[in-house]
JSON list of C-alpha atoms in Angstrom, two decimals:
[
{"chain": "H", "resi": 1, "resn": "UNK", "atom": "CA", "xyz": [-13.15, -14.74, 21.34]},
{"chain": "H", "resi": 2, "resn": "UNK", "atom": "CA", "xyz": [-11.27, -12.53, 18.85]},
{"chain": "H", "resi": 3, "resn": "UNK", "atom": "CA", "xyz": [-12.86, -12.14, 15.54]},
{"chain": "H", "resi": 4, "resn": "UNK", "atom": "CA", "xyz": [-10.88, -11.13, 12.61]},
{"chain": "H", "resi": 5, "resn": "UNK", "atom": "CA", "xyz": [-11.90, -9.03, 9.61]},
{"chain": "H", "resi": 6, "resn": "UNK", "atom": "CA", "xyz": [-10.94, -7.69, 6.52]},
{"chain": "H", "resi": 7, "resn": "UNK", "atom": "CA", "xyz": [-8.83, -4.83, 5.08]},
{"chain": "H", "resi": 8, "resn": "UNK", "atom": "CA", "xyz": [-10.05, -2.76, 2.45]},
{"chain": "H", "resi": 9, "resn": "UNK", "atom": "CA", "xyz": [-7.05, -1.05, 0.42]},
{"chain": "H", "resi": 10, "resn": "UNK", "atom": "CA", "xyz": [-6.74, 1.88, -1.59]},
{"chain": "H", "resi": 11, "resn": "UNK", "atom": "CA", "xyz": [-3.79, 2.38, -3.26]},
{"chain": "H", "resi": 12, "resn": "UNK", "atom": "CA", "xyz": [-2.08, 4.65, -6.18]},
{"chain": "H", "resi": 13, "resn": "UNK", "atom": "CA", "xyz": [1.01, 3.74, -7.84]},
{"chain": "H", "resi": 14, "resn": "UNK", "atom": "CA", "xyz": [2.62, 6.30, -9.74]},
{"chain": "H", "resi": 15, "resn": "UNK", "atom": "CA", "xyz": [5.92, 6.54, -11.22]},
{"chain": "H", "resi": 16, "resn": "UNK", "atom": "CA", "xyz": [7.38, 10.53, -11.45]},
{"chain": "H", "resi": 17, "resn": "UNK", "atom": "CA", "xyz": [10.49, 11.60, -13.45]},
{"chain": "H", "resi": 18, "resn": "UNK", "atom": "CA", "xyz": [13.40, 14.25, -12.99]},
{"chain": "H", "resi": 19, "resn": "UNK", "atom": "CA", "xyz": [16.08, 15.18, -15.48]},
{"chain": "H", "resi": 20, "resn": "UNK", "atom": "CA", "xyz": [18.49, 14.19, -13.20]},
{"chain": "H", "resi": 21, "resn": "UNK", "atom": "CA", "xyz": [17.28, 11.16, -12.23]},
{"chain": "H", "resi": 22, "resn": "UNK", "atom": "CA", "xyz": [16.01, 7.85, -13.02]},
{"chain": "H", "resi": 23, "resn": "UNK", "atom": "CA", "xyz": [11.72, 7.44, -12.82]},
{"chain": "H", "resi": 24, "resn": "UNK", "atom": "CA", "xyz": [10.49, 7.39, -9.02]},
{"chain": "H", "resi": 25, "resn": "UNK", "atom": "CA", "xyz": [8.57, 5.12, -8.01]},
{"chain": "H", "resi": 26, "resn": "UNK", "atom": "CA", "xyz": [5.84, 6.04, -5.10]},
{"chain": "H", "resi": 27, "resn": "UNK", "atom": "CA", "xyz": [3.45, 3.96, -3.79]},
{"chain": "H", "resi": 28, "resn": "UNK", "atom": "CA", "xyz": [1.29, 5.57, -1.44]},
{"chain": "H", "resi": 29, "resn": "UNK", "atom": "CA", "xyz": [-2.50, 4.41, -0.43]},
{"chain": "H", "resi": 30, "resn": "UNK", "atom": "CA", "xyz": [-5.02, 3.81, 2.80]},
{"chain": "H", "resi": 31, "resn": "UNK", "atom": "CA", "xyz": [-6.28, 1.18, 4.89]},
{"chain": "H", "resi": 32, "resn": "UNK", "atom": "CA", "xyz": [-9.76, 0.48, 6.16]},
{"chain": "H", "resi": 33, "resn": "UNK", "atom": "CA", "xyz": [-11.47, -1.66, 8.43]},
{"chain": "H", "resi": 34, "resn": "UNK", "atom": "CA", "xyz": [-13.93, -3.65, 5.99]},
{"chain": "H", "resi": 35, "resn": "UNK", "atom": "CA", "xyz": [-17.27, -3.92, 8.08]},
{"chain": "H", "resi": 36, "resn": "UNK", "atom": "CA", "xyz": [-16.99, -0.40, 9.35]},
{"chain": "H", "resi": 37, "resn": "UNK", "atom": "CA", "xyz": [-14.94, 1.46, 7.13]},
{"chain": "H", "resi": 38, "resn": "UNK", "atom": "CA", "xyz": [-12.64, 3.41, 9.35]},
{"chain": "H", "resi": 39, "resn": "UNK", "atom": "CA", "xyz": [-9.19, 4.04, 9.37]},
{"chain": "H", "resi": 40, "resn": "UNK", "atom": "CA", "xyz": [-6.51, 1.30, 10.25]},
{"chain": "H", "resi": 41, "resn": "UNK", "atom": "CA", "xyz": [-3.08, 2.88, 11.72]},
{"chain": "H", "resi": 42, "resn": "UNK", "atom": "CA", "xyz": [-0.48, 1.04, 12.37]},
{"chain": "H", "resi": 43, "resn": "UNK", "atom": "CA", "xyz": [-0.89, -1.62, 9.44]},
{"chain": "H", "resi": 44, "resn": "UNK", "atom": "CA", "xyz": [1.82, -2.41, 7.13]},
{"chain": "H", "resi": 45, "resn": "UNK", "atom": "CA", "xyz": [1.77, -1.63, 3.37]},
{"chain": "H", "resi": 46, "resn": "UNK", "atom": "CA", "xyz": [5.27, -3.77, 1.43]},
{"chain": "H", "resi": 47, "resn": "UNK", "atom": "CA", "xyz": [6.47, -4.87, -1.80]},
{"chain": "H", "resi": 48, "resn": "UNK", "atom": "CA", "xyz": [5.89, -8.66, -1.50]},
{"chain": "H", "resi": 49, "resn": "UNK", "atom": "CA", "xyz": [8.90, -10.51, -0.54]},
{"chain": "H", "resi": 50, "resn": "UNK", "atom": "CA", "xyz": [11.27, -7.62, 0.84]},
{"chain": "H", "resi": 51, "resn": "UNK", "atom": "CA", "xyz": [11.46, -5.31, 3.38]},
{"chain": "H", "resi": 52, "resn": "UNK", "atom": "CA", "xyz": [10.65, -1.80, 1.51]},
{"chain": "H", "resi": 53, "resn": "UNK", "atom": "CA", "xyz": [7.15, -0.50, 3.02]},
{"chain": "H", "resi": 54, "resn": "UNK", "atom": "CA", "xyz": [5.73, 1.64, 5.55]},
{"chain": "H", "resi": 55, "resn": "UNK", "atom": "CA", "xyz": [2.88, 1.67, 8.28]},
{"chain": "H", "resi": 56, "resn": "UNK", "atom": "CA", "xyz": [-0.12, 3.37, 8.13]},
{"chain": "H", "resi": 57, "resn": "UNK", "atom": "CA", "xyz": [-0.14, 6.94, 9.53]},
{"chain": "H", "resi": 58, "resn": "UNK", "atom": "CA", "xyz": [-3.23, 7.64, 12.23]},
{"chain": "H", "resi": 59, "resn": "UNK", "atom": "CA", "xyz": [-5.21, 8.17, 9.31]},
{"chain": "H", "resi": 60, "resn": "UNK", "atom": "CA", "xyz": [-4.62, 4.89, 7.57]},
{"chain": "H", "resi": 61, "resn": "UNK", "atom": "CA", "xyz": [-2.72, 6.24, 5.04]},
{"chain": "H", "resi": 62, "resn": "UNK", "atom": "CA", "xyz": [0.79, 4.70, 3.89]},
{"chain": "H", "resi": 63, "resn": "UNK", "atom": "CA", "xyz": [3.19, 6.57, 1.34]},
{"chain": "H", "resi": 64, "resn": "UNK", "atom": "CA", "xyz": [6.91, 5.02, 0.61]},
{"chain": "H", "resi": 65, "resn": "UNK", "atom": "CA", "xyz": [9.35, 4.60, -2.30]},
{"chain": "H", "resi": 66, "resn": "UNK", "atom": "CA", "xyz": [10.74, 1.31, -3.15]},
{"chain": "H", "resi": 67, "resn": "UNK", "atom": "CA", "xyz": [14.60, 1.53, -4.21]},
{"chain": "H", "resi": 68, "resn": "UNK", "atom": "CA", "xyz": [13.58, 0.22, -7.49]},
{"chain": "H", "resi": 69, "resn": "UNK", "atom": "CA", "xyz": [10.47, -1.06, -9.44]},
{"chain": "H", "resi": 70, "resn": "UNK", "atom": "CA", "xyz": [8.29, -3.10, -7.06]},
{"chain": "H", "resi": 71, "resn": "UNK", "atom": "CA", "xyz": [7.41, -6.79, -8.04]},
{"chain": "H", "resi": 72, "resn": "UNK", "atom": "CA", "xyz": [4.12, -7.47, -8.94]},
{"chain": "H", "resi": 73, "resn": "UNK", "atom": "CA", "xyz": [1.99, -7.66, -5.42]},
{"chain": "H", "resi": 74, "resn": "UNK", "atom": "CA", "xyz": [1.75, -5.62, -2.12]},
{"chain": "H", "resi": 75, "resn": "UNK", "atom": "CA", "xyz": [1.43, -7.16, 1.05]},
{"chain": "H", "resi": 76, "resn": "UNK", "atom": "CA", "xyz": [-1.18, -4.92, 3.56]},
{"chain": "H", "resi": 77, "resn": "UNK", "atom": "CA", "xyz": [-1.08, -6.64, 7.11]},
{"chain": "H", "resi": 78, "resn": "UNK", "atom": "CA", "xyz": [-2.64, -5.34, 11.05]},
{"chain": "H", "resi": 79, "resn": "UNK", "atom": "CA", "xyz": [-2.51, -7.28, 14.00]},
{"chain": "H", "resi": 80, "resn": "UNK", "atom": "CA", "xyz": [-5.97, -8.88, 14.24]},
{"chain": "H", "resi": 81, "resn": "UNK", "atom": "CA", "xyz": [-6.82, -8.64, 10.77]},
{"chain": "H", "resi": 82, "resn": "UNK", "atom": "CA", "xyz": [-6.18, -11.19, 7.89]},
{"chain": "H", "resi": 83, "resn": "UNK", "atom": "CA", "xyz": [-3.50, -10.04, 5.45]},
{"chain": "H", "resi": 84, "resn": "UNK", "atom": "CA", "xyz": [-3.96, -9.55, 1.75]},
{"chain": "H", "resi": 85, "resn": "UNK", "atom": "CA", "xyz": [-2.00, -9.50, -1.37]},
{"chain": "H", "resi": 86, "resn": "UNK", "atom": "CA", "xyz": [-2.61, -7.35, -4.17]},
{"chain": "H", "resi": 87, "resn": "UNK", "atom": "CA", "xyz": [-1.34, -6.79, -7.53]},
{"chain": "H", "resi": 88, "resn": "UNK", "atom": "CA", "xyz": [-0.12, -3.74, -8.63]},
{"chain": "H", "resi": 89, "resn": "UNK", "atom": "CA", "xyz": [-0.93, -4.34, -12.57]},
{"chain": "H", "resi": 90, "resn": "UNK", "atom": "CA", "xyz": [-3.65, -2.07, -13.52]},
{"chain": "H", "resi": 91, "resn": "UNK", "atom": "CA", "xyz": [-2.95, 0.38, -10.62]},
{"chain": "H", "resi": 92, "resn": "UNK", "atom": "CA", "xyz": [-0.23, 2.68, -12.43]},
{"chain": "H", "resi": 93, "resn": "UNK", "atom": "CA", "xyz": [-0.49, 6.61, -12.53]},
{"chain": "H", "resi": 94, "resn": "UNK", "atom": "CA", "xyz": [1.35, 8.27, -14.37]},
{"chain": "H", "resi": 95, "resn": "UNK", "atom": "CA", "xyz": [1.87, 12.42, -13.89]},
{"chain": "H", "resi": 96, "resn": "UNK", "atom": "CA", "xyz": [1.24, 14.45, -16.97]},
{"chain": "H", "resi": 97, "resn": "UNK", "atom": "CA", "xyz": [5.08, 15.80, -18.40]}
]
């Protein structure tokens, strides 16, 4: 019998600026098993309802830049694991100028 678990998520949004460019958004974060709290690689961080994302790094953790501002949830999913949906409101950093 498989038993499926949680994710917990960690994430940081920030948005970073250069003369020459328009703000940069990064969204970078990590994934953890719920019950025992270690790392999950290979799970999927996105922007709800595209295909901009990245997986998790041995480590759990998950960095990538969406081409443009992301929408207002990210999607974390693993094989064997139920997926979860998060908002991004309240989860913006932004760098000191």
């Amino acid at each position: 019998m498989i038993s499926r678990t949680g994710l917990i998520i960690a994430f940081l949004l920030s948005v970073s600026s250069h003369p020459a460019a328009q703000a940069q958004i990064t969204v970078s974060g990590k994934v953890i098993e719920d019950s025992t709290l270690l790392s999950t690689p290979g799970a999927i961080a996105s922007v709800k309802g595209t295909n901009h994302g990245a997986t998790t790094n041995a480590d759990g953790y998950f960095k990538f830049q969406p081409p443009s501002s992301p929408g207002d949830s990210l999607l974390f999913s693993c094989l064997g694991y139920y997926s979860q949906t998060l908002s991004i409101r309240g989860f913006l950093s932004l760098p000191d100028s």
